[in-house]
Amino acid sequence: MNARTEPAEAGPSATARPPLVRELLLVVGLFLVYKFGRQLATGHTTEAYRNAGHVWDWERTLHLPGEGSVQSLLLHGDTLARLANTYYATVHFPATVALLVWLYLKRPAHYVWARRVLAALTGAALVLHLVFPLAPPRMLAAAGLVDTAKVYGPSVYGPPQTDTLSNQFAAMPSLHFGWALMVAIGLIVATRSRLRWLWLLHPLVTLVVVVGTANHYWMDAIVATALLGIALAVLQPPKRTAITAGRAQEKLAPAEPEETVLVGAGR
């Protein structure tokens, strides 16, 4: 008998990991383009406040729940408000970066897909920020909401007139929520654990935080979800296989054993 091994078929899951330096430059470049683009949208104060009034009226016409109903939950004590502000300030970027790093190391095919989806979502958001500047509800007097970051801290924004690091009139869509939802979807698609659906708690908590801290309207999250849905429809994830889902697969598969023929066995 001859013991032989044959290489297993290479599937779409065997995607080569992209060069690290190129990916770092690409991600940093996209981030800088986004930050520069947000700065182009600053200064449209009058239009941003006018659009805020329109969004507030649209939400009431659609009978969406008031953002104040969520904020009231956070204002029962200083601790909840500070936790929400801290979550808003510290989780957004690290969670997204952690997703990309983990996918790059463990699921290269899913990494390329997730990076493309995030780039498409962010690019679409940038265009909308340019054409539809929007003041957040914490700046809208008609909303009657508290700027929890200013009152309870910590805050990532300075006064809008002197804040040169961010565009505070770029509320729609909410990339805090859009990126959080993509983090959850990326981990759900790339893994097989029965508990993977718990990752949806991240966008759920993010939604409560961005609305409760008066940084975003409900409509900001709805628009972010729609843009992400379009990106996901156009950019399909890699097919699920044993490797892409994280299950070990043998590189060499044993061949069928050959039948031994003994000369003269029929005599």
Short mmCIF file of C-alpha atoms in Angstrom, two decimals:
data_model
loop_
_atom_site.label_atom_id
_atom_site.label_comp_id
_atom_site.label_asym_id
_atom_site.label_seq_id
_atom_site.Cartn_x
_atom_site.Cartn_y
_atom_site.Cartn_z
CA MET A 1 0.00 0.00 0.00
CA ASN A 2 1.25 3.46 -0.86
CA ALA A 3 0.43 6.25 1.58
CA ARG A 4 -0.02 9.37 -0.52
CA THR A 5 -1.29 12.87 0.17
CA GLU A 6 -2.85 15.33 -2.21
CA PRO A 7 -3.11 19.11 -1.74
CA ALA A 8 -6.57 20.28 -0.85
CA GLU A 9 -8.29 22.51 -3.37
CA ALA A 10 -7.54 26.20 -2.98
CA GLY A 11 -10.72 28.16 -2.49
CA PRO A 12 -11.58 31.81 -2.47
CA SER A 13 -10.80 31.88 1.25
CA ALA A 14 -7.09 31.53 0.56
CA THR A 15 -6.79 35.25 -0.18
CA ALA A 16 -3.29 36.57 0.33
CA ARG A 17 -2.89 39.11 3.11
CA PRO A 18 -2.40 42.59 1.55
CA PRO A 19 1.02 44.23 2.13
CA LEU A 20 0.99 45.86 5.56
CA VAL A 21 2.76 49.08 4.60
CA ARG A 22 0.43 49.65 1.66
CA GLU A 23 -2.62 49.09 3.83
CA LEU A 24 -1.37 51.46 6.52
CA LEU A 25 -0.74 54.17 3.95
CA LEU A 26 -4.13 53.56 2.36
CA VAL A 27 -6.07 53.71 5.63
CA VAL A 28 -4.17 56.78 6.85
CA GLY A 29 -4.66 58.44 3.46
CA LEU A 30 -8.41 57.80 3.54
CA PHE A 31 -8.58 59.19 7.05
CA LEU A 32 -6.72 62.37 6.07
CA VAL A 33 -8.94 62.85 3.01
CA TYR A 34 -12.00 62.49 5.23
CA LYS A 35 -10.69 64.94 7.82
CA PHE A 36 -9.77 67.45 5.10
CA GLY A 37 -13.16 67.01 3.48
CA ARG A 38 -14.94 67.65 6.77
CA GLN A 39 -13.03 70.90 7.12
CA LEU A 40 -14.30 71.98 3.71
CA ALA A 41 -17.82 71.69 5.06
CA THR A 42 -17.24 73.99 8.03
CA GLY A 43 -18.49 77.56 8.13
CA HIS A 44 -22.00 76.85 6.82
CA THR A 45 -23.53 77.85 10.15
CA THR A 46 -26.75 79.41 8.90
CA GLU A 47 -27.52 76.57 6.52
CA ALA A 48 -26.65 73.97 9.19
CA TYR A 49 -29.15 75.46 11.66
CA ARG A 50 -31.82 75.79 8.97
CA ASN A 51 -31.35 72.12 8.03
CA ALA A 52 -31.52 71.16 11.71
CA GLY A 53 -34.97 72.74 11.92
CA HIS A 54 -36.05 70.80 8.84
CA VAL A 55 -34.80 67.47 10.23
CA TRP A 56 -36.53 68.12 13.55
CA ASP A 57 -39.81 68.83 11.75
CA TRP A 58 -39.43 65.76 9.51
CA GLU A 59 -38.98 63.53 12.54
CA ARG A 60 -42.12 64.89 14.16
CA THR A 61 -44.03 64.39 10.89
CA LEU A 62 -42.83 60.77 10.80
CA HIS A 63 -43.83 60.38 14.46
CA LEU A 64 -40.34 59.28 15.47
CA PRO A 65 -39.77 59.22 19.23
CA GLY A 66 -38.28 62.38 20.63
CA GLU A 67 -34.55 62.33 21.28
CA GLY A 68 -35.36 63.74 24.71
CA SER A 69 -36.96 60.44 25.74
CA VAL A 70 -33.57 58.76 25.40
CA GLN A 71 -31.65 61.59 27.02
CA SER A 72 -33.93 61.52 30.05
CA LEU A 73 -32.65 58.00 30.76
CA LEU A 74 -29.08 59.30 30.94
CA LEU A 75 -29.91 62.29 33.09
CA HIS A 76 -31.05 60.28 36.13
CA GLY A 77 -27.52 60.65 37.44
CA ASP A 78 -24.14 62.08 36.60
CA THR A 79 -22.57 58.63 36.24
CA LEU A 80 -24.70 57.50 33.29
CA ALA A 81 -24.17 60.78 31.47
CA ARG A 82 -20.39 60.59 31.95
CA LEU A 83 -20.32 56.95 30.82
CA ALA A 84 -22.27 57.85 27.67
CA ASN A 85 -19.95 60.76 26.92
CA THR A 86 -16.89 58.55 27.49
CA TYR A 87 -18.29 55.88 25.19
CA TYR A 88 -18.94 58.48 22.51
CA ALA A 89 -15.44 59.91 22.83
CA THR A 90 -13.34 56.75 23.16
CA VAL A 91 -14.99 53.74 21.48
CA HIS A 92 -15.72 54.98 17.95
CA PHE A 93 -12.26 54.89 16.36
CA PRO A 94 -10.61 52.15 18.48
CA ALA A 95 -13.43 49.67 17.82
CA THR A 96 -13.24 50.23 14.06
CA VAL A 97 -9.45 50.00 14.02
CA ALA A 98 -9.60 46.84 16.15
CA LEU A 99 -11.98 45.26 13.63
CA LEU A 100 -9.67 46.04 10.71
CA VAL A 101 -6.57 44.78 12.55
CA TRP A 102 -8.25 41.53 13.60
CA LEU A 103 -9.63 40.88 10.12
CA TYR A 104 -6.24 41.68 8.56
CA LEU A 105 -4.51 39.15 10.80
CA LYS A 106 -7.18 36.44 10.90
CA ARG A 107 -9.48 36.88 7.88
CA PRO A 108 -7.62 38.64 5.02
CA ALA A 109 -10.46 38.18 2.54
CA HIS A 110 -12.96 39.71 4.95
CA TYR A 111 -10.51 42.50 5.75
CA VAL A 112 -10.40 43.65 2.11
CA TRP A 113 -14.19 43.53 1.96
CA ALA A 114 -14.69 45.42 5.24
CA ARG A 115 -12.14 48.07 4.31
CA ARG A 116 -13.88 48.69 1.00
CA VAL A 117 -17.31 48.94 2.65
CA LEU A 118 -16.05 51.37 5.30
CA ALA A 119 -14.34 53.47 2.62
CA ALA A 120 -17.54 53.57 0.54
CA LEU A 121 -19.67 54.49 3.57
CA THR A 122 -17.26 57.20 4.68
CA GLY A 123 -16.97 58.64 1.18
CA ALA A 124 -20.74 58.83 0.82
CA ALA A 125 -20.99 60.45 4.25
CA LEU A 126 -18.42 63.07 3.27
CA VAL A 127 -20.45 64.02 0.20
CA LEU A 128 -23.58 64.36 2.31
CA HIS A 129 -21.73 66.46 4.88
CA LEU A 130 -20.73 68.83 2.08
CA VAL A 131 -24.18 69.17 0.51
CA PHE A 132 -26.27 69.00 3.68
CA PRO A 133 -24.51 70.62 6.67
CA LEU A 134 -26.47 69.88 9.81
CA ALA A 135 -26.22 71.23 13.36
CA PRO A 136 -26.63 68.47 15.98
CA PRO A 137 -29.66 68.52 18.29
CA ARG A 138 -27.55 69.81 21.21
CA MET A 139 -27.23 73.08 19.26
CA LEU A 140 -30.90 73.30 18.30
CA ALA A 141 -32.91 75.40 20.73
CA ALA A 142 -36.21 73.88 19.56
CA ALA A 143 -35.03 70.44 20.66
CA GLY A 144 -34.65 71.53 24.28
CA LEU A 145 -31.83 69.02 24.86
CA VAL A 146 -28.83 69.20 27.16
CA ASP A 147 -25.29 69.17 25.80
CA THR A 148 -24.26 66.35 28.13
CA ALA A 149 -20.59 66.52 27.16
CA LYS A 150 -20.42 70.19 28.07
CA VAL A 151 -22.32 69.78 31.33
CA TYR A 152 -21.00 66.45 32.62
CA GLY A 153 -17.87 65.79 30.51
CA PRO A 154 -15.76 64.52 28.96
CA SER A 155 -16.15 66.47 25.73
CA VAL A 156 -14.38 65.94 22.41
CA TYR A 157 -15.56 69.26 20.96
CA GLY A 158 -14.65 72.83 21.70
CA PRO A 159 -16.78 75.89 20.91
CA PRO A 160 -17.93 75.61 17.26
CA GLN A 161 -16.47 79.02 16.45
CA THR A 162 -12.94 78.04 17.50
CA ASP A 163 -12.95 74.26 16.90
CA THR A 164 -10.51 73.72 14.02
CA LEU A 165 -10.10 69.96 14.52
CA SER A 166 -13.61 68.80 13.67
CA ASN A 167 -16.70 69.81 11.77
CA GLN A 168 -19.54 70.00 14.27
CA PHE A 169 -22.05 70.67 11.50
CA ALA A 170 -21.66 67.18 10.01
CA ALA A 171 -24.33 65.35 11.99
CA MET A 172 -25.90 63.50 9.04
CA PRO A 173 -25.17 60.68 8.59
CA SER A 174 -23.89 59.47 11.93
CA LEU A 175 -20.61 57.70 11.24
CA HIS A 176 -20.47 56.79 14.91
CA PHE A 177 -23.50 54.59 14.29
CA GLY A 178 -22.61 53.55 10.73
CA TRP A 179 -19.14 52.36 11.67
CA ALA A 180 -20.45 50.61 14.80
CA LEU A 181 -23.02 48.76 12.71
CA MET A 182 -20.32 47.72 10.23
CA VAL A 183 -18.11 46.47 13.08
CA ALA A 184 -20.95 44.21 14.21
CA ILE A 185 -21.78 43.03 10.68
CA GLY A 186 -18.13 42.38 9.89
CA LEU A 187 -17.65 40.19 12.96
CA ILE A 188 -20.94 38.36 12.41
CA VAL A 189 -20.06 37.56 8.80
CA ALA A 190 -16.45 36.57 9.51
CA THR A 191 -17.10 34.24 12.46
CA ARG A 192 -19.23 31.19 13.21
CA SER A 193 -19.77 31.40 16.97
CA ARG A 194 -23.37 31.12 18.12
CA LEU A 195 -22.74 34.16 20.28
CA ARG A 196 -21.59 36.33 17.39
CA TRP A 197 -24.98 38.06 17.17
CA LEU A 198 -24.21 39.70 20.51
CA TRP A 199 -21.95 42.05 18.54
CA LEU A 200 -25.15 43.89 17.61
CA LEU A 201 -25.10 45.29 21.13
CA HIS A 202 -22.29 47.61 20.02
CA PRO A 203 -24.37 49.55 17.45
CA LEU A 204 -27.38 49.41 19.79
CA VAL A 205 -25.43 51.00 22.65
CA THR A 206 -23.88 53.45 20.19
CA LEU A 207 -27.34 54.50 18.99
CA VAL A 208 -28.51 55.16 22.54
CA VAL A 209 -25.32 57.10 23.24
CA VAL A 210 -25.30 59.33 20.14
CA VAL A 211 -28.98 60.19 20.54
CA GLY A 212 -28.94 60.46 24.34
CA THR A 213 -25.94 62.81 24.33
CA ALA A 214 -27.75 65.01 21.76
CA ASN A 215 -24.98 64.60 19.20
CA HIS A 216 -27.26 63.05 16.57
CA TYR A 217 -30.88 62.81 15.48
CA TRP A 218 -32.67 59.53 14.78
CA MET A 219 -32.55 60.49 11.11
CA ASP A 220 -28.74 60.56 11.21
CA ALA A 221 -28.68 56.88 12.18
CA ILE A 222 -31.38 55.98 9.65
CA VAL A 223 -29.46 57.61 6.80
CA ALA A 224 -26.22 55.93 7.92
CA THR A 225 -27.99 52.56 7.88
CA ALA A 226 -29.33 53.20 4.38
CA LEU A 227 -25.90 54.18 3.04
CA LEU A 228 -24.31 51.13 4.65
CA GLY A 229 -27.03 48.92 3.17
CA ILE A 230 -26.27 50.23 -0.31
CA ALA A 231 -22.53 49.66 0.19
CA LEU A 232 -23.15 46.10 1.40
CA ALA A 233 -25.44 45.39 -1.55
CA VAL A 234 -22.76 46.50 -4.00
CA LEU A 235 -19.74 45.05 -2.20
CA GLN A 236 -20.49 41.42 -1.45
CA PRO A 237 -18.58 39.63 1.35
CA PRO A 238 -16.38 36.63 0.49
CA LYS A 239 -18.09 33.27 0.43
CA ARG A 240 -18.13 31.53 3.79
CA THR A 241 -15.77 28.56 3.92
CA ALA A 242 -14.00 26.62 6.65
CA ILE A 243 -11.02 28.97 6.46
CA THR A 244 -12.87 32.29 6.24
CA ALA A 245 -15.06 31.27 9.16
CA GLY A 246 -12.07 30.41 11.28
CA ARG A 247 -12.26 26.62 11.31
CA ALA A 248 -9.06 24.69 10.88
CA GLN A 249 -8.69 22.93 7.56
CA GLU A 250 -6.01 20.44 6.65
CA LYS A 251 -3.62 21.62 3.97
CA LEU A 252 -3.07 18.07 2.85
CA ALA A 253 -5.91 15.65 2.38
CA PRO A 254 -5.16 11.89 2.40
CA ALA A 255 -5.86 10.23 -0.92
CA GLU A 256 -8.00 7.17 -1.24
CA PRO A 257 -5.92 4.09 -0.34
CA GLU A 258 -5.02 1.96 -3.32
CA GLU A 259 -6.26 -1.59 -3.31
CA THR A 260 -3.42 -4.09 -2.99
CA VAL A 261 -3.45 -6.86 -5.62
CA LEU A 262 -1.70 -10.12 -4.73
CA VAL A 263 -0.37 -12.03 -7.71
CA GLY A 264 -1.72 -15.53 -7.80
CA ALA A 265 -4.38 -14.84 -5.22
CA GLY A 266 -7.05 -16.44 -7.45
CA ARG A 267 -5.12 -19.67 -8.07
#
